Structure formats: structure tokens, C-alpha cells
Coordinates of C-alpha atoms in Angstrom, one line a residue:
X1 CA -104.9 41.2 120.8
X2 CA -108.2 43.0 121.9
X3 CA -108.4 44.2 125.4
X4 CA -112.0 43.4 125.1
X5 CA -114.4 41.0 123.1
X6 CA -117.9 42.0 123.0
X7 CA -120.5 39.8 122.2
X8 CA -123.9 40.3 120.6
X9 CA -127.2 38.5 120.1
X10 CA -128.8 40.1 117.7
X11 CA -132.5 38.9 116.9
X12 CA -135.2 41.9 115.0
X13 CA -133.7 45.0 117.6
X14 CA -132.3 46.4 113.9
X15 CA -132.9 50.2 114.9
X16 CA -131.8 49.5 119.1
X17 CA -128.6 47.7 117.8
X18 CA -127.5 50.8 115.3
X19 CA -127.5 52.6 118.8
X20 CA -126.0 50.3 120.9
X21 CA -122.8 50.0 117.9
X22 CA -122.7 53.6 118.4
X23 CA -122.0 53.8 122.0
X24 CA -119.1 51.3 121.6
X25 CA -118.0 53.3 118.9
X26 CA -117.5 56.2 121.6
X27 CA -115.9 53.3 124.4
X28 CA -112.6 55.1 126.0
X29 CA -109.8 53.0 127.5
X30 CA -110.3 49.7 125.7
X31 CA -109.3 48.3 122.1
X32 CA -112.4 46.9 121.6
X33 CA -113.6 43.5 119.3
X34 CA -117.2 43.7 118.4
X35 CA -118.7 40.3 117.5
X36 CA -122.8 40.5 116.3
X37 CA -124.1 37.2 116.4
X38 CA -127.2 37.9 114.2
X39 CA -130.2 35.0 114.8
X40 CA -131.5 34.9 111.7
X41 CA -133.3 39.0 111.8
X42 CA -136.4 39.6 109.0
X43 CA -135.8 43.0 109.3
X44 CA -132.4 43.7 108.2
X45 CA -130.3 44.2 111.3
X46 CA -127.8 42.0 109.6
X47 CA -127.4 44.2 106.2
X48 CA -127.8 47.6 108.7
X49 CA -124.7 46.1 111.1
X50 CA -122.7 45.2 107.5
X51 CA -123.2 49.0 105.9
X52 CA -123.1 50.9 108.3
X53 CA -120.2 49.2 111.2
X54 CA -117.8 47.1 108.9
X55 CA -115.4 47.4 111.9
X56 CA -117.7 44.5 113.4
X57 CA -117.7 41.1 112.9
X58 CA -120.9 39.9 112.0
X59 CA -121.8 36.5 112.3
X60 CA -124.6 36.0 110.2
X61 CA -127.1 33.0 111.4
X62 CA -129.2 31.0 108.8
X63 CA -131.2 29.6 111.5
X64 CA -132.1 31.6 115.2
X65 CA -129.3 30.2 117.9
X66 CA -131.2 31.6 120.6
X67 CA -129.9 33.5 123.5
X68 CA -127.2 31.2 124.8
X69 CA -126.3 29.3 121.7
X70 CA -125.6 32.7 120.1
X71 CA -123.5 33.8 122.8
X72 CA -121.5 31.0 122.4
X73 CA -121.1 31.3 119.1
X74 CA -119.6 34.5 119.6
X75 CA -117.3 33.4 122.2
X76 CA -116.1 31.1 119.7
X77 CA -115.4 33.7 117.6
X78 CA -113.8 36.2 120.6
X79 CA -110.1 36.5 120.6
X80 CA -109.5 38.7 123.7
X81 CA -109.3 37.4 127.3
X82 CA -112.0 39.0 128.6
X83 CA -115.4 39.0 127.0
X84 CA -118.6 40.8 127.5
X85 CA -122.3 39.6 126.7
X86 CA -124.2 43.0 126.3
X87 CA -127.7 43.5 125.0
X88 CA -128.4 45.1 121.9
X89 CA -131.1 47.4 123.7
X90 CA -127.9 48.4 125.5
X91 CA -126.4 51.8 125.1
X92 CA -123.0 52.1 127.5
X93 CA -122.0 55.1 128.9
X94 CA -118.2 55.8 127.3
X95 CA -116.0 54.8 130.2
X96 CA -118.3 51.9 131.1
X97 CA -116.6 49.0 129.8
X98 CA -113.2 50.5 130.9
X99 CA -114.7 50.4 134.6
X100 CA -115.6 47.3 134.8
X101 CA -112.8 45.5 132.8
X102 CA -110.6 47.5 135.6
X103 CA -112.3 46.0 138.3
X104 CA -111.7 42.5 137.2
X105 CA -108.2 43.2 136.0
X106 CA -107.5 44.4 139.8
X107 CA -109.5 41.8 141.4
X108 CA -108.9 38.6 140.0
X109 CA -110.8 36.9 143.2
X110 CA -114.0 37.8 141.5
X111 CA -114.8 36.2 138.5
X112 CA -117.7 39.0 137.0
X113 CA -118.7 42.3 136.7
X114 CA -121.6 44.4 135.4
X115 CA -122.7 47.9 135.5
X116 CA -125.4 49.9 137.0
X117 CA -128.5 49.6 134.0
X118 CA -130.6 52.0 133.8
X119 CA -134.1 52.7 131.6
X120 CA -134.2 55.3 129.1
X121 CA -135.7 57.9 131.5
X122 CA -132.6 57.2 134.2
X123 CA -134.5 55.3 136.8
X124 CA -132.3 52.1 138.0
X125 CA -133.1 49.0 136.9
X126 CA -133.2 46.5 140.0
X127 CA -130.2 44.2 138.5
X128 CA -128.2 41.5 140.2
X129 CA -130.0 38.9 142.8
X130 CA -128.9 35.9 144.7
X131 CA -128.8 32.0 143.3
X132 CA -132.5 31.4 143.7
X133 CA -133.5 28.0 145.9
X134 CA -136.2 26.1 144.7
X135 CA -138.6 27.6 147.4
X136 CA -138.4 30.9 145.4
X137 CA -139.2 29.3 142.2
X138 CA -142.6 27.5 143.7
X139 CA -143.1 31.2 145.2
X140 CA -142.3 33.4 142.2
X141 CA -143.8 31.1 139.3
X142 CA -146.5 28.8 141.1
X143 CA -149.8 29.9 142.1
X144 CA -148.7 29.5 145.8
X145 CA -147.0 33.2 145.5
X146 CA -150.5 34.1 145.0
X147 CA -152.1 32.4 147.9
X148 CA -148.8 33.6 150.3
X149 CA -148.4 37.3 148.8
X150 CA -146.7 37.9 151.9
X151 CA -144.1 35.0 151.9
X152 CA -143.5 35.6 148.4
X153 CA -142.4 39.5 148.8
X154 CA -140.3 38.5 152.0
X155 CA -138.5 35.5 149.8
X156 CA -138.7 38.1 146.8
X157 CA -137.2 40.8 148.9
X158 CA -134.3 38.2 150.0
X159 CA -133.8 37.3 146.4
X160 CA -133.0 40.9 144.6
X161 CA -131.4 42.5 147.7
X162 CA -134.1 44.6 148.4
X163 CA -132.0 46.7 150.8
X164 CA -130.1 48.0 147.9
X165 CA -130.6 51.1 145.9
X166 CA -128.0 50.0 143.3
X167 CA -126.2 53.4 144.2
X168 CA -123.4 52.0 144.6
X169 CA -120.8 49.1 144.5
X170 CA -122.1 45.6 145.8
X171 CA -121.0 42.2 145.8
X172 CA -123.6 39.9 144.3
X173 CA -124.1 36.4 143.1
X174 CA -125.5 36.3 140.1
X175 CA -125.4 39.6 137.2
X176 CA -128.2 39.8 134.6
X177 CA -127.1 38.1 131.1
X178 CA -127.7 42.0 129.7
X179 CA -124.5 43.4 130.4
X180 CA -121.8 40.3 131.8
X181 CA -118.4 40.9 131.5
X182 CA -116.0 38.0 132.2
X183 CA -113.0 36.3 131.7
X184 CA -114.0 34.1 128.1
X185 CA -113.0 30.9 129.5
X186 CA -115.7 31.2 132.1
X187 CA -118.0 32.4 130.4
X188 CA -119.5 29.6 128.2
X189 CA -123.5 29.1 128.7
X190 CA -125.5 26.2 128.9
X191 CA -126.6 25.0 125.4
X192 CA -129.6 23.3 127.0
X193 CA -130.6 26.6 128.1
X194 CA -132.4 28.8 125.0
X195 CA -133.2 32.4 126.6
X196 CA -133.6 32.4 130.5
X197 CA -131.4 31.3 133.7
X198 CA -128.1 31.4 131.7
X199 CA -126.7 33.8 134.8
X200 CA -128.2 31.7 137.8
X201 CA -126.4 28.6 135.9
X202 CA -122.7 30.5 135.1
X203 CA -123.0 31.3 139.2
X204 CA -123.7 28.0 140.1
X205 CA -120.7 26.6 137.8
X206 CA -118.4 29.4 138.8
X207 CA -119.3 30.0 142.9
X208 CA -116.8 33.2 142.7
X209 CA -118.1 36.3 144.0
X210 CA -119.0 39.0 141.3
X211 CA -119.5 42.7 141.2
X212 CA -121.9 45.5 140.8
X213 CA -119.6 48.2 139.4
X214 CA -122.4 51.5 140.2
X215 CA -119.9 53.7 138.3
X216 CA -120.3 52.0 135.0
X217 CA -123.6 53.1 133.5
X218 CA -125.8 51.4 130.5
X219 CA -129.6 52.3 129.3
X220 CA -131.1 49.3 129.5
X221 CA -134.5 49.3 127.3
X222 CA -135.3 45.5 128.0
X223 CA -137.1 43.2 126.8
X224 CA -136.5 44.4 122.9
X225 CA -137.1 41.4 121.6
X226 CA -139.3 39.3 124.5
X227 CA -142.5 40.7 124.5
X228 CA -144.8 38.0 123.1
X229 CA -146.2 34.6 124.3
X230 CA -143.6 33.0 122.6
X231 CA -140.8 34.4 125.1
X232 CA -143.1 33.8 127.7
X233 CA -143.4 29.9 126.9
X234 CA -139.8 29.7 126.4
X235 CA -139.4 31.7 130.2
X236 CA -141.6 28.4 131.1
X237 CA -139.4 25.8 128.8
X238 CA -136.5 26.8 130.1
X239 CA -137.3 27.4 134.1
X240 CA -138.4 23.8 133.9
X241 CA -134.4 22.7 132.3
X242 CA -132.7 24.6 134.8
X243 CA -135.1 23.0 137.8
X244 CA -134.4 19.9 137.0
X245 CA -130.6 20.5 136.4
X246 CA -130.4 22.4 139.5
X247 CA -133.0 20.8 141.6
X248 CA -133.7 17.1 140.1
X249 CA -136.4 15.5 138.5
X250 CA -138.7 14.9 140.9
X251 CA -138.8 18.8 142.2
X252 CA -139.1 19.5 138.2
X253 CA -142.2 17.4 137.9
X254 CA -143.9 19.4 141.1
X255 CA -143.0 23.1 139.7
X256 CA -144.6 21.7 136.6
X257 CA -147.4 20.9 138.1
X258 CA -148.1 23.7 140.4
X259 CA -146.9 26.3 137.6
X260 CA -149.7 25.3 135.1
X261 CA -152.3 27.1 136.6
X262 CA -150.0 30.7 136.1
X263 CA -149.2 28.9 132.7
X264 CA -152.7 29.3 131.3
X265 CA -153.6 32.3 132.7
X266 CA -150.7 33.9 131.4
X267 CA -151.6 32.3 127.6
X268 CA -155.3 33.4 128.0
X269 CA -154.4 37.2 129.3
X270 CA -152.0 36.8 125.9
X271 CA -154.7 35.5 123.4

């Protein structure tokens, strides 16, 4: 059996996902299983991940799964007892995954870990935040964050831990879906879910304490595969699910309301 399962979501990121095999090709410490879930790519990521890495197992979609059906999908799939979802606009450092999968394998209080993400040019990404209460979600995605700019960067500031450089090792509450390594039976995401909130959800399920491991280091390019209005009115589809999941019906039907305004600004800016 595989120390380690790692799972990944594949959707157009053909040239980013080549990289991202080939940093797990140079993994230390960790008999690795690679499992690309591909959603259905147009521009060959799937033939690219067959020819050129038949050590993976390639999971070829007719149709795309999205962010958290995919995942499970390769969970399915995973035969190790730990699994990682990672990005594939992710390139890990060689020791990385070892780090991490150490922490959990001498902690087993906490239920997650992720690394330190970085961009390309090496500046930290600001990763990792606390559950968010439906105050911040009327602040961050309503217009009233706009008529209380300084309520929102106090409640903002609360959120992401803004007293924390990501230097170093933290406990935190919920890790970005990017780079989450867990035991596999915990890891499961919400179906209802398509791209965004899978992490706030898996800490709400879970309510274990997770950790920010600063010695494990991944480039992070982000948002490979987001950057269209599309993404951005799946961000709005799916904030609305997790509300009313989270936060009931009622409180849904109000961020709706108060969130349409930033909606259509949003689609016009896009247009």
C-alpha cells in the first residue's frame, strides 16, 4: 500500500499539470499514488498525462465533475490512508508532502495539514482562515462591505489571521482546497458543492484542529483554470448552497438579495 494518495482535478491546466507531475516525480520520503481526475480537458491534458506519466492513474471524465465531484472521484479511486487534494497549478517542493504527512502521522489530534503556498516569484500566498460566520459573508460579498470599508477590513483581518506572516507553523481552521492533505476517510466533499467552500464545509463536518506546516513549500500559480465569468457565477452558485446549509434559508434568501447588486457589477466589469 501507498503511503500517500494524491488526488488531482484536472480541467484545461495541460501545460501547469506536466509541471506539477514533475515535482511529484522528485517527492522524497513517500511511496506516492497519483490519481488525475481529468474533467473532461479540450486541450489534451488527458493524452499529455497518458504519454508522458503512465505511472499515474488517469481517470478520464466524459463529462466535467467539477471541483468536488472530481475529488471524490479520486478518493474513490485512492488506496492509501492518507490522501492529498493538490492543485494542478501546484508544484511541491521535494520534501513537501513528506513534511506534512509526518505531521499528521505524529499528531493524530489534528485531522489536516497544508504547506506554506507560495506564487511563482516566492511571495506567500495568505492561505488558511477561520470558519467564516455569516456576518463576514454579508461583509465580504454584499455591497454593505462597501458602505463599511472599515468593518469589513477589521472582520477581514479576523478572518485570514492577519497577524500572521505564514513564516511559520500555525494552527488553523480551515486549509485552502489547493494543497489538503488528510486522512481519506475524512476527506470526502460535499457533492452539492461544484468549485467553492469545499474547506469551510470539511471544517465544519470535522471540528479538529489543522495545521499550517511553514516548512513544506508549494508554488501556487492560482486560479489556472477560474479566471472567467463563468467561475465567478459558480463562486455566487455555490456561496448561496453553502449559506443556506450552514446558515438556513431564510439568511440564504437575504445574502441573495443584498449580494445582487456586487453580482451585476461584477457581470458588467466582465462583459
Amino acid at each position: 500500500m501507498p503511503d500517500l494518495s494524491v488526488v488531482i482535478v484536472s480541467y484545461n491546466t495541460r501545460d501547469l499539470l506536466r509541471k506539477c507531475l514533475l515535482s511529484l516525480r522528485d517527492s522524497v520520503g513517500l511511496d506516492l499514488e497519483v490519481i488525475v481526475v481529468d474533467n473532461a480537458s479540450a486541450d489534451g491534458s488527458a493524452e499529455m498525462t497518458r504519454a508522458e506519466f503512465p505511472e499515474v492513474k488517469l481517470l478520464a471524465q466524459s463529462l466535467n465533475s467539477w471541483f468536488c465531484g472530481g475529488n471524490n472521484i479520486g478518493l474513490a479511486e485512492a488506496s492509501a490512508d492518507f490522501a492529498l487534494l493538490l492543485n494542478p497549478d501546484t508544484e511541491a517542493a521535494p520534501d513537501a508532502l513528506a513534511l506534512m504527512h509526518r505531521f499528521l502521522l505524529d499528531n493524530p489530534d489534528y485531522v489536516g495539514a497544508t504547506a506554506q503556498l507560495v506564487y511563482p516569484n516566492g511571495e506567500i500566498q495568505n492561505t488558511c482562515a477561520r470558519i467564516p460566520s455569516f456576518k463576514h459573508l454579508l461583509m465580504s460579498y454584499t455591497a454593505l462591505g462597501y458602505l463599511l470599508p472599515r468593518q469589513k477590513r477589521a472582520l477581514a483581518s479576523e478572518l485570514t489571521y492577519g497577524d500572521w506572516d505564514r513564516r511559520s507553523d500555525r494552527d488553523v481552521a480551515v486549509i485552502p482546497g489547493s494543497c489538503t492533505l488528510m486522512r481519506r476517510a475524512d476527506l470526502w466533499l460535499d457533492d452539492d458543492l461544484l468549485l467553492y467552500f469545499p474547506e469551510e464545509t470539511l471544517a465544519r463536518r470535522l471540528q479538529k484542529p489543522m495545521r499550517f506546516v511553514a516548512a513544506a513549500r508549494v508554488t501556487h500559480h492560482e486560479k489556472s483554470s477560474t479566471r472567467s465569468w463563468f467561475a465567478t457565477s459558480i463562486f455566487f452558485r455555490d456561496l448561496l448552497v453553502y449559506t443556506r446549509k450552514h446558515h438556513g434559508a431564510a439568511r440564504m434568501l437575504l445574502l441573495w438579495t443584498l449580494s445582487r447588486p456586487v453580482y451585476w457589477l461584477m457581470w458588467l466589469k466582465n462583459r
